[in-house]
mmCIF file of N, CA and C in Angstrom:
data_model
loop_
_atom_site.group_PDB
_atom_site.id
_atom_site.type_symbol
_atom_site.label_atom_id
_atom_site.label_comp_id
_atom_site.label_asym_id
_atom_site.label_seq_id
_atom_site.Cartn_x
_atom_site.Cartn_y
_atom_site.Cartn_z
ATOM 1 N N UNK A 1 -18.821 8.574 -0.704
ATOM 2 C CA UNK A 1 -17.560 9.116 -0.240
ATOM 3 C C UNK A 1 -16.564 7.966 -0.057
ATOM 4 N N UNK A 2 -15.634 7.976 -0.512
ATOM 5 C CA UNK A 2 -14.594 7.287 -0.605
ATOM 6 C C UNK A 2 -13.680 7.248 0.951
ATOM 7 N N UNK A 3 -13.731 5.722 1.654
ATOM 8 C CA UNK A 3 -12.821 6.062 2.832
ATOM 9 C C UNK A 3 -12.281 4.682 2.558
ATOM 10 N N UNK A 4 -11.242 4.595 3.129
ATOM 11 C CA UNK A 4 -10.211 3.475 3.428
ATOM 12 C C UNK A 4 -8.908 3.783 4.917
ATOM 13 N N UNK A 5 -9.192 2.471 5.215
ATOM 14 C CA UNK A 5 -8.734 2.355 6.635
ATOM 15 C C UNK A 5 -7.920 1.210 6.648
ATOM 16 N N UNK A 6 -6.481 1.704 7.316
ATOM 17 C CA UNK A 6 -5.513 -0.172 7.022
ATOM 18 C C UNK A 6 -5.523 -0.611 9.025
ATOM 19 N N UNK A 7 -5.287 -1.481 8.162
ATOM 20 C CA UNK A 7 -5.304 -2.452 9.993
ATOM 21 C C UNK A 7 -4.085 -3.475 9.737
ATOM 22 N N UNK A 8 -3.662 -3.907 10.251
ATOM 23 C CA UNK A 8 -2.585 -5.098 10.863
ATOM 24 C C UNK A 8 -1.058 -4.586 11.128
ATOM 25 N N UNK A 9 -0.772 -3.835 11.191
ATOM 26 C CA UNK A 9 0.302 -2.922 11.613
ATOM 27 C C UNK A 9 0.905 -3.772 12.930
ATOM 28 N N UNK A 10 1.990 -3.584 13.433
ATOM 29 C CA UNK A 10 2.511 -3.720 14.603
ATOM 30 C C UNK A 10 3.851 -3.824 15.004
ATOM 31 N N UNK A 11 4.308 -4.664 15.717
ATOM 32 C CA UNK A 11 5.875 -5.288 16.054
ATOM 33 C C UNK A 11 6.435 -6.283 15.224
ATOM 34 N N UNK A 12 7.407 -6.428 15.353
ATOM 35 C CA UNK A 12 7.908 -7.950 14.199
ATOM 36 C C UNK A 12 9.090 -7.798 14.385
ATOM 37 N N UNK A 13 9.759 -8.807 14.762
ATOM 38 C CA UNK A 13 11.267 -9.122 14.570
ATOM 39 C C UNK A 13 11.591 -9.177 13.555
ATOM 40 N N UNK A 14 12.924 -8.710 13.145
ATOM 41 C CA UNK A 14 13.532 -8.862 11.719
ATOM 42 C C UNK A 14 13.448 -10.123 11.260
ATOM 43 N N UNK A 15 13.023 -10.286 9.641
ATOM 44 C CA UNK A 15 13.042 -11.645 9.382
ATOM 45 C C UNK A 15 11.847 -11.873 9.365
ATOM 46 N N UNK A 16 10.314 -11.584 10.586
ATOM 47 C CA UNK A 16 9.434 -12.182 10.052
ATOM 48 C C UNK A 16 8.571 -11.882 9.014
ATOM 49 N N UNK A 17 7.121 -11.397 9.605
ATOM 50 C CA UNK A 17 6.417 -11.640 8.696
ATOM 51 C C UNK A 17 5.291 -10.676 9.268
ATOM 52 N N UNK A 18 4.470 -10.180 8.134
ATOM 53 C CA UNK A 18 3.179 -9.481 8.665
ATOM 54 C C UNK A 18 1.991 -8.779 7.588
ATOM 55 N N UNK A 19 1.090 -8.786 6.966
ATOM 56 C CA UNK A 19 -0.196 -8.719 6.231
ATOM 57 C C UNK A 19 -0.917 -7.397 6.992
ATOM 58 N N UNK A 20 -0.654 -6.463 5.965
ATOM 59 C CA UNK A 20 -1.769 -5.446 6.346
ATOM 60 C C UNK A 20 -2.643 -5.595 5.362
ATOM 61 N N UNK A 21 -3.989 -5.006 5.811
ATOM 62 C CA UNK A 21 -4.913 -5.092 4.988
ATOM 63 C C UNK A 21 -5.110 -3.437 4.775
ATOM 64 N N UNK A 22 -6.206 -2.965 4.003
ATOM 65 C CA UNK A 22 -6.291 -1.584 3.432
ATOM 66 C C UNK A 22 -8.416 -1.991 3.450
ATOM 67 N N UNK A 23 -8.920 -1.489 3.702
ATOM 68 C CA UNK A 23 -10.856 -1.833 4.153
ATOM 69 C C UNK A 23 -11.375 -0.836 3.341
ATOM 70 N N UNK A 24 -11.670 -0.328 2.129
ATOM 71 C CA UNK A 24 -12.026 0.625 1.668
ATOM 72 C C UNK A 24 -14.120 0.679 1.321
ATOM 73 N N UNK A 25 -14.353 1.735 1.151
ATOM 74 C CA UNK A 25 -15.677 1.870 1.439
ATOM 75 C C UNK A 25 -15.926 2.853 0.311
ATOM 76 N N UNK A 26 -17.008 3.116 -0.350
ATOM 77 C CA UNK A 26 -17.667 4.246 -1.196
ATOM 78 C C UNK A 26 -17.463 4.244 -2.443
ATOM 79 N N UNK A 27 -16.876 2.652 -2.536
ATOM 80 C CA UNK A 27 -16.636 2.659 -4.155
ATOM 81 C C UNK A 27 -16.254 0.882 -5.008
ATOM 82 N N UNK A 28 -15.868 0.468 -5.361
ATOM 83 C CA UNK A 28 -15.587 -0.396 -6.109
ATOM 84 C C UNK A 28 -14.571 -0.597 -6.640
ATOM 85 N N UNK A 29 -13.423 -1.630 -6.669
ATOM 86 C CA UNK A 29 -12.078 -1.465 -7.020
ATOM 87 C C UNK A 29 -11.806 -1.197 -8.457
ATOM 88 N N UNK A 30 -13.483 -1.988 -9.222
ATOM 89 C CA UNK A 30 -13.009 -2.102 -10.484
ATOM 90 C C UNK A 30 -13.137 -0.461 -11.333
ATOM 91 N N UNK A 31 -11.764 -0.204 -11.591
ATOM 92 C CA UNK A 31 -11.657 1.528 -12.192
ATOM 93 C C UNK A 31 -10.760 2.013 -11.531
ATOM 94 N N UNK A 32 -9.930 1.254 -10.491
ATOM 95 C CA UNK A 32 -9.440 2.293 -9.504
ATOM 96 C C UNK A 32 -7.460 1.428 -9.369
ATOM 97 N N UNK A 33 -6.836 2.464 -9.001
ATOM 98 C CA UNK A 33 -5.790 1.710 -9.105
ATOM 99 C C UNK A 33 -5.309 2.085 -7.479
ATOM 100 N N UNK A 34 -4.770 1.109 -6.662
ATOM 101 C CA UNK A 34 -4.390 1.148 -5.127
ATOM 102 C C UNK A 34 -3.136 1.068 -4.645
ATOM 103 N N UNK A 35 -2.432 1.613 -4.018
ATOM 104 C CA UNK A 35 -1.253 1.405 -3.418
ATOM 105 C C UNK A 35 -1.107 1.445 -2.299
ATOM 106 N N UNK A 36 0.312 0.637 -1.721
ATOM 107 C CA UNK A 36 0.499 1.280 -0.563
ATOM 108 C C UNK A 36 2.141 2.149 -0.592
ATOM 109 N N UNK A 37 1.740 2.694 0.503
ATOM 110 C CA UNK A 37 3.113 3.773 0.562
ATOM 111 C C UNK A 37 3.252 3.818 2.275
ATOM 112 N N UNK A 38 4.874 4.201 2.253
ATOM 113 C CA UNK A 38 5.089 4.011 3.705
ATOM 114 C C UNK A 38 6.157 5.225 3.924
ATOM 115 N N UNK A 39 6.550 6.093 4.988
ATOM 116 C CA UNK A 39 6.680 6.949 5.276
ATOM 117 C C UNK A 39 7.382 6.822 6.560
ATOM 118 N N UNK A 40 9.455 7.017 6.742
ATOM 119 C CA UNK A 40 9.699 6.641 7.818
ATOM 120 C C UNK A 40 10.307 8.375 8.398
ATOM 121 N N UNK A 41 10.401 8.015 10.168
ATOM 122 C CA UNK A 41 10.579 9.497 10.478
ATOM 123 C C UNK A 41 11.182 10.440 9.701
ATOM 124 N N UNK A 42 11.335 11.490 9.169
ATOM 125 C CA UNK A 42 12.576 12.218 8.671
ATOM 126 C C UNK A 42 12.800 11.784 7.288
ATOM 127 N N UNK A 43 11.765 10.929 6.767
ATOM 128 C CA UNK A 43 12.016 10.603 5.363
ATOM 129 C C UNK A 43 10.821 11.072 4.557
ATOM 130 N N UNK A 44 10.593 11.018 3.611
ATOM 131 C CA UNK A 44 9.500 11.259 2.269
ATOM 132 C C UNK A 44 8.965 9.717 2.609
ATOM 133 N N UNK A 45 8.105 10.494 1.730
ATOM 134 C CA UNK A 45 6.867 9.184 1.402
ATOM 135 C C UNK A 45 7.135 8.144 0.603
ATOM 136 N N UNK A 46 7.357 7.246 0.363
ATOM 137 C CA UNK A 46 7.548 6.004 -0.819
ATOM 138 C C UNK A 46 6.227 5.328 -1.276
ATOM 139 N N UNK A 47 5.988 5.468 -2.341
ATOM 140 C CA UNK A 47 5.121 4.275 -3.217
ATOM 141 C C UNK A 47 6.295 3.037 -3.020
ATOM 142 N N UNK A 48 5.767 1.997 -2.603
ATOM 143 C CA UNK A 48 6.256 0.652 -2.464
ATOM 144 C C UNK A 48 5.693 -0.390 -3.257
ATOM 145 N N UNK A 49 4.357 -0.153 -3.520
ATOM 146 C CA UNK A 49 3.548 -1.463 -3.948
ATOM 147 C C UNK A 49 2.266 -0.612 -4.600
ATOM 148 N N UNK A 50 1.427 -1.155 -5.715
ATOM 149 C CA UNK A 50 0.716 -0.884 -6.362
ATOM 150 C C UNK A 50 0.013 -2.143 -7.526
ATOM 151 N N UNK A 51 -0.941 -1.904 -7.342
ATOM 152 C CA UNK A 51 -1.783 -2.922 -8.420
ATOM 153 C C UNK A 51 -3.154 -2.342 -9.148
ATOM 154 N N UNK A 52 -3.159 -2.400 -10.213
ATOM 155 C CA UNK A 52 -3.957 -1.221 -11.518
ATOM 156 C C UNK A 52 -5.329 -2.265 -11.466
ATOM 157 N N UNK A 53 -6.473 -2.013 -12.125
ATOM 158 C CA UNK A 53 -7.749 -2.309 -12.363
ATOM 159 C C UNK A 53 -7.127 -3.553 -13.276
ATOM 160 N N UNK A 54 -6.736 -3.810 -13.775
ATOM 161 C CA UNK A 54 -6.493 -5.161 -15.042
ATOM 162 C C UNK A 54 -5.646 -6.038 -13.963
ATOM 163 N N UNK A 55 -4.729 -5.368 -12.802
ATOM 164 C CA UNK A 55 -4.413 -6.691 -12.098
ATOM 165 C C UNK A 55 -3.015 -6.044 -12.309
ATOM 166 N N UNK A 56 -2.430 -5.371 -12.913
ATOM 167 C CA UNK A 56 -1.227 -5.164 -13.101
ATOM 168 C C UNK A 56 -0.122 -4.959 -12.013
ATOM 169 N N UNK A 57 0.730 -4.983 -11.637
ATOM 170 C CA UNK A 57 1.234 -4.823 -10.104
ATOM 171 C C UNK A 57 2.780 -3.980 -10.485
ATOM 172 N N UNK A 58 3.187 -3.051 -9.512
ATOM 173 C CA UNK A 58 4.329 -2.243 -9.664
ATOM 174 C C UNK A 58 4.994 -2.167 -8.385
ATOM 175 N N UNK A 59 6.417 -2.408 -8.075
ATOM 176 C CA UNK A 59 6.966 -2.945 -6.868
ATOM 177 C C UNK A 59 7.834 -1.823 -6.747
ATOM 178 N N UNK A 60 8.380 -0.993 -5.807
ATOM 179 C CA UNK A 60 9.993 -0.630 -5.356
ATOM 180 C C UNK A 60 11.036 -1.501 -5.663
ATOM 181 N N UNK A 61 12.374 -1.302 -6.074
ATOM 182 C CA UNK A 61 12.914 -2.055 -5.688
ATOM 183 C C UNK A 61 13.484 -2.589 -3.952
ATOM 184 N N UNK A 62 12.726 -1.634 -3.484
ATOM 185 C CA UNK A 62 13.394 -1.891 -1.979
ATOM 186 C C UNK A 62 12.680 -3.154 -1.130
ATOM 187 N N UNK A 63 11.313 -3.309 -2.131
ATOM 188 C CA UNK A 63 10.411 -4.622 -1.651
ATOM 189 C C UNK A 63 10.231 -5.451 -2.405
ATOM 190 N N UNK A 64 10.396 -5.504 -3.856
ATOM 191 C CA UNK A 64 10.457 -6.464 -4.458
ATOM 192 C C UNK A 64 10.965 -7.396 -4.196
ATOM 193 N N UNK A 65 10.170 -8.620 -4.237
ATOM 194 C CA UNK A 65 10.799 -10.173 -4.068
ATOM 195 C C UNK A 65 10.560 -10.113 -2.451
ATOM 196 N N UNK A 66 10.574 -9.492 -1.317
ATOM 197 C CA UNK A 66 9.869 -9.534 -0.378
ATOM 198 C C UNK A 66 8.417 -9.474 0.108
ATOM 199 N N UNK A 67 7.808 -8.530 -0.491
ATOM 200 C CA UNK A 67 6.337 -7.772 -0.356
ATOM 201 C C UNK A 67 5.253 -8.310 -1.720
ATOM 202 N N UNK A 68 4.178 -8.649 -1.195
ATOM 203 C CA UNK A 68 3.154 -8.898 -2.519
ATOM 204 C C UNK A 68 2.091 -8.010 -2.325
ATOM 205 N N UNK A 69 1.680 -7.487 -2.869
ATOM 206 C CA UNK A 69 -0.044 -6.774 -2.950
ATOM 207 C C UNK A 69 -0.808 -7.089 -3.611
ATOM 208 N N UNK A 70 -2.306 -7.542 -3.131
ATOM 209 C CA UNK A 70 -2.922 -8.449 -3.635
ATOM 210 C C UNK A 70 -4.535 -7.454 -3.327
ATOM 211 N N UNK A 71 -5.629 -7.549 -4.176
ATOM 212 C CA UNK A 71 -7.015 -7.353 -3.576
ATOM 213 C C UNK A 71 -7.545 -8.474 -3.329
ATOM 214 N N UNK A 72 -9.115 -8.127 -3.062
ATOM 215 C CA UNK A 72 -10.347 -9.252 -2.778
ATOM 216 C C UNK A 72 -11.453 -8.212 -3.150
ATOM 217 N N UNK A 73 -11.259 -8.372 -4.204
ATOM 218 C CA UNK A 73 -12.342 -7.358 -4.440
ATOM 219 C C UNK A 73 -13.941 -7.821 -4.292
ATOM 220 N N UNK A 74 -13.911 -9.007 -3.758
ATOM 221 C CA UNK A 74 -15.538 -8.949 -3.110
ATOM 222 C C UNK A 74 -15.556 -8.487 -1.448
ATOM 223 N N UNK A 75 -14.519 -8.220 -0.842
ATOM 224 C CA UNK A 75 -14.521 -7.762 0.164
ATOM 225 C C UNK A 75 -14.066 -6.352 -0.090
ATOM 226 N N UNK A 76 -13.630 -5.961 -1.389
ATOM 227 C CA UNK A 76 -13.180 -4.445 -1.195
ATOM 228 C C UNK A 76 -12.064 -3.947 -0.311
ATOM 229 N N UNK A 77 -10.965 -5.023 -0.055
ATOM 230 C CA UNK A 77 -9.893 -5.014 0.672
ATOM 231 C C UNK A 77 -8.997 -5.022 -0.165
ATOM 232 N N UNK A 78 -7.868 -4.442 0.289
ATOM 233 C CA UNK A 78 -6.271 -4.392 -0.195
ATOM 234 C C UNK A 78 -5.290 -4.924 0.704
ATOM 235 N N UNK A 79 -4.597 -5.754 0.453
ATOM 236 C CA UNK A 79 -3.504 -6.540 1.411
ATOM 237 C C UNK A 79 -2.349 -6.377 0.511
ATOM 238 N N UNK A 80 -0.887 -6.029 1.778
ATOM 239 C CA UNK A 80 0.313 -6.364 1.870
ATOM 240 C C UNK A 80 0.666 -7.469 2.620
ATOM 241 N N UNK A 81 1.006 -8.368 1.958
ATOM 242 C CA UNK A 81 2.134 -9.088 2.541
ATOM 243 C C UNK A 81 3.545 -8.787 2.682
ATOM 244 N N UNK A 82 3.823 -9.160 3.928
ATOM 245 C CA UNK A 82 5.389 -8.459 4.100
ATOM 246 C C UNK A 82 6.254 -9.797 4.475
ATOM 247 N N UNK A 83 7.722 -9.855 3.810
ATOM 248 C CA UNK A 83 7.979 -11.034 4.275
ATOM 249 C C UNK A 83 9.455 -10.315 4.208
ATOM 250 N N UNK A 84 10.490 -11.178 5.366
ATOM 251 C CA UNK A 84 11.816 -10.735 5.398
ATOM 252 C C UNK A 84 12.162 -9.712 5.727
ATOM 253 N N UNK A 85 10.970 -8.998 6.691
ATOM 254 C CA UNK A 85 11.396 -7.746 6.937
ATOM 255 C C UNK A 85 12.687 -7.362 7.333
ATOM 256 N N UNK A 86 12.769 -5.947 7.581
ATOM 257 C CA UNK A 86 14.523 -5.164 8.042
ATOM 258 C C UNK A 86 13.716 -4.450 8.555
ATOM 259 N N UNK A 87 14.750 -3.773 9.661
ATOM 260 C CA UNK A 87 14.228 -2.766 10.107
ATOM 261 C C UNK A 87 14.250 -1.614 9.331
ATOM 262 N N UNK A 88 14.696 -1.381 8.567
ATOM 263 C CA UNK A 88 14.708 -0.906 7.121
ATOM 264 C C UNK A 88 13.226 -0.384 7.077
ATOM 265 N N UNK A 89 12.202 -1.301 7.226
ATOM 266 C CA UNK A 89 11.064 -1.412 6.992
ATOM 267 C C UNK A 89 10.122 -0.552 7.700
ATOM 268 N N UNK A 90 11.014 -0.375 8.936
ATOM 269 C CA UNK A 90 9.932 0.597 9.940
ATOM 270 C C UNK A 90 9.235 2.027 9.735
ATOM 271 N N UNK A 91 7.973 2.102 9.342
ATOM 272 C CA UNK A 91 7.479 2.859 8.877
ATOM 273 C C UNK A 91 5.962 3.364 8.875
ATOM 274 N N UNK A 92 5.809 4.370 9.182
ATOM 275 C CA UNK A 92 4.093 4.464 8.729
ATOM 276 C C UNK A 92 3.387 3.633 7.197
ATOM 277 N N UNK A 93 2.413 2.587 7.308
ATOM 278 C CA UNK A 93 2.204 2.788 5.763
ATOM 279 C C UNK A 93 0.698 3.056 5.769
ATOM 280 N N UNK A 94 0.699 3.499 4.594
ATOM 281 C CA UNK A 94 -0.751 4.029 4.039
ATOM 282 C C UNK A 94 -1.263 3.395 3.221
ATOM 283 N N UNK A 95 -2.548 3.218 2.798
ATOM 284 C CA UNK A 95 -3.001 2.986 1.295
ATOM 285 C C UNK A 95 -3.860 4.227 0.565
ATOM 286 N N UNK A 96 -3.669 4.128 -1.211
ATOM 287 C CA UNK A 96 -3.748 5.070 -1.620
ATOM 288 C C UNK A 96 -4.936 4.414 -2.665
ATOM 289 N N UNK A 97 -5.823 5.109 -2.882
ATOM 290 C CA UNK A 97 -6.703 4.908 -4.157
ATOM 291 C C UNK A 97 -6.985 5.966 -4.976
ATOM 292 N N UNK A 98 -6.911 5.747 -6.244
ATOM 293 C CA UNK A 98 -7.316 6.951 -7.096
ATOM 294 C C UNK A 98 -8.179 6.123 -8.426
ATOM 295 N N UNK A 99 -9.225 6.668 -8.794
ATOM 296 C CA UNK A 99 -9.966 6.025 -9.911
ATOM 297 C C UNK A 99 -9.452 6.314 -11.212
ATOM 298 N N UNK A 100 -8.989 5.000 -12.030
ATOM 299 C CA UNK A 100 -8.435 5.259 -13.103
ATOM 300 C C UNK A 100 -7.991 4.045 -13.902
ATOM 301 N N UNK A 101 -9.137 4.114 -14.917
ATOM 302 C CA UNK A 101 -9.649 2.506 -15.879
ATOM 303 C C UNK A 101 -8.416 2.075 -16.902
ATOM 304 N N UNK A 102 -7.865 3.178 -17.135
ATOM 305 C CA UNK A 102 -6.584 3.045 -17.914
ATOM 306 C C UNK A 102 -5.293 3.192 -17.607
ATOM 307 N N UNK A 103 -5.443 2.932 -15.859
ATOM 308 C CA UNK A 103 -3.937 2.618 -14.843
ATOM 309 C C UNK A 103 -3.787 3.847 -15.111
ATOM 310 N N UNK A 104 -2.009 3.838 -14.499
ATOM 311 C CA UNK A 104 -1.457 5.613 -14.131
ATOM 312 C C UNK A 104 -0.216 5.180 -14.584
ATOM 313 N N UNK A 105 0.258 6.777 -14.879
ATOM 314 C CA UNK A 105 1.499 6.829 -15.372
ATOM 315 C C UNK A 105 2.531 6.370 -14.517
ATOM 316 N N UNK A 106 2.236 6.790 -13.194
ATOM 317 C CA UNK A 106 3.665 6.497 -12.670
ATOM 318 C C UNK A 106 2.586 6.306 -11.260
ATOM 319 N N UNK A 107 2.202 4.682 -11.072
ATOM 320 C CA UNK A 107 1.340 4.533 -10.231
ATOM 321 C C UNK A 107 2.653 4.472 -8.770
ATOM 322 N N UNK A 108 3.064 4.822 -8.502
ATOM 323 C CA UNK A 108 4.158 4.601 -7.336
ATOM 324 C C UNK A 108 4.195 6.104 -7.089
ATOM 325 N N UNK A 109 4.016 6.987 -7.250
ATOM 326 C CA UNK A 109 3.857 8.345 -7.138
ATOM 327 C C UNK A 109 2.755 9.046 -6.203
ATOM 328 N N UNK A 110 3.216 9.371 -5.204
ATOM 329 C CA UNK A 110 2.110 10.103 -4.392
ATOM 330 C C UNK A 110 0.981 10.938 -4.700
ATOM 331 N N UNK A 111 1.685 11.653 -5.629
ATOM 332 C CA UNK A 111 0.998 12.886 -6.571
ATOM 333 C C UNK A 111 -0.469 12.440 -7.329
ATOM 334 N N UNK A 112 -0.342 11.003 -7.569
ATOM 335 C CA UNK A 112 -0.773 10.212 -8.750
ATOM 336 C C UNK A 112 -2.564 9.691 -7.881
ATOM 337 N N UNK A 113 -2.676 9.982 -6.566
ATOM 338 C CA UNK A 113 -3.294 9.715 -5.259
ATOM 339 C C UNK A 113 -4.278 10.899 -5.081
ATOM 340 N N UNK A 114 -6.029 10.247 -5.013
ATOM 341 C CA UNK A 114 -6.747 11.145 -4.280
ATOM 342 C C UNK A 114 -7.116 11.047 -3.138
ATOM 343 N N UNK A 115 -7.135 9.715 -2.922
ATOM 344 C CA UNK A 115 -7.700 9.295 -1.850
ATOM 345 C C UNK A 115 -7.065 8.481 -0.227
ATOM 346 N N UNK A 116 -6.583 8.975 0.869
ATOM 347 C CA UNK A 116 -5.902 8.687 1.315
ATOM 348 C C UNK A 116 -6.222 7.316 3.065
ATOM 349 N N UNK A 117 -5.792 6.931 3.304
ATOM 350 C CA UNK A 117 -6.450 6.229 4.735
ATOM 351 C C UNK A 117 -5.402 6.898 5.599
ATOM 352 N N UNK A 118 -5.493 6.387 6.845
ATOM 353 C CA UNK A 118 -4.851 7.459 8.041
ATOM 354 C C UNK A 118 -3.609 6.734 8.713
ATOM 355 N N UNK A 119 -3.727 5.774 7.710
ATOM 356 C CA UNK A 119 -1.886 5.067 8.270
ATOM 357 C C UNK A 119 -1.915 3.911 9.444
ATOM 358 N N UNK A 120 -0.784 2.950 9.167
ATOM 359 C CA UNK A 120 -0.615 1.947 10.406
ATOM 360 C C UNK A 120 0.657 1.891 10.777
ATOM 361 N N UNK A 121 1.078 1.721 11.595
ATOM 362 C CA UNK A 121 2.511 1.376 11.982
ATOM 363 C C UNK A 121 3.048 0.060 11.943
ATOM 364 N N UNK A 122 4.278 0.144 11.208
ATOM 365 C CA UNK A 122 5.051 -0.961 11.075
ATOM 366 C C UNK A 122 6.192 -0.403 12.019
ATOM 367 N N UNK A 123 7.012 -1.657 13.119
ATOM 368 C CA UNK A 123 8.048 -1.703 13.921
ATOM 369 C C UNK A 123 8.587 -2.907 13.838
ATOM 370 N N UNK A 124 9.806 -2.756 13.204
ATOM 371 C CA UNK A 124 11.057 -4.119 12.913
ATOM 372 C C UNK A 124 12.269 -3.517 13.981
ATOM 373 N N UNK A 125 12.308 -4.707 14.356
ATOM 374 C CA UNK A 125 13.646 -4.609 15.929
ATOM 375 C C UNK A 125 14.108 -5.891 15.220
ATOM 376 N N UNK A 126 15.402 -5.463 15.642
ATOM 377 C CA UNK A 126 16.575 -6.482 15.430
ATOM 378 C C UNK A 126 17.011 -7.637 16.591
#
């Protein structure tokens, strides 16, 4: 059974800095393509960040050049780096996995997602 759980969520002044990780369990990265997505009150969901089985990586423009997503796939972890935040930024985020050896069409897409973790909170104050 497929679970994933993110951790490092919290406070941050605008400007800094902060690394969530994504801990996934019941499977193996290699085949699977991961994202994260973040979700602020009163808004839809956003694909922000994504990286395919070959390594491939797909950004928002709203984080690009700020945000990196990276695995470890001997730990079976998924990390965001967040840098330069805004409060812009404040948001639930999630990570998403879905198995799929030949990447996704439109890996930034919620739809595109089977597998979900239960969210962390991001809070940027000015």
């Amino acid at each position: 059974q497929v679970q994933l759980a993110e951790f490092g969520g919290g406070s941050v002044q605008a400007g800094g800095s902060l690394r969530l990780s994504c801990a996934s369990s019941g499977y193996t990265f290699e085949n699977y393509c991961m994202a994260w997505f973040r979700q602020a009150p009163g808004k839809e969901r956003e694909g922000i960040a994504a990286i395919e089985s070959d390594g491939t990586t797909t950004y928002a423009d709203s984080v690009r050049g700020r945000f990196t997503i990276s695995q470890d796939s001997a730990k079976n972890t998924l990390y965001l780096q967040m840098s330069s935040l805004e409060r812009e930024d404040s948001a639930m985020y999630y990570c998403a996995a879905e198995p799929a050896p030949n990447g996704l069409h439109t890996p930034l897409d919620q739809n595109e997602y089977k597998y979900w973790g239960q969210g962390t909170q991001v809070t940027v104050s000015s």
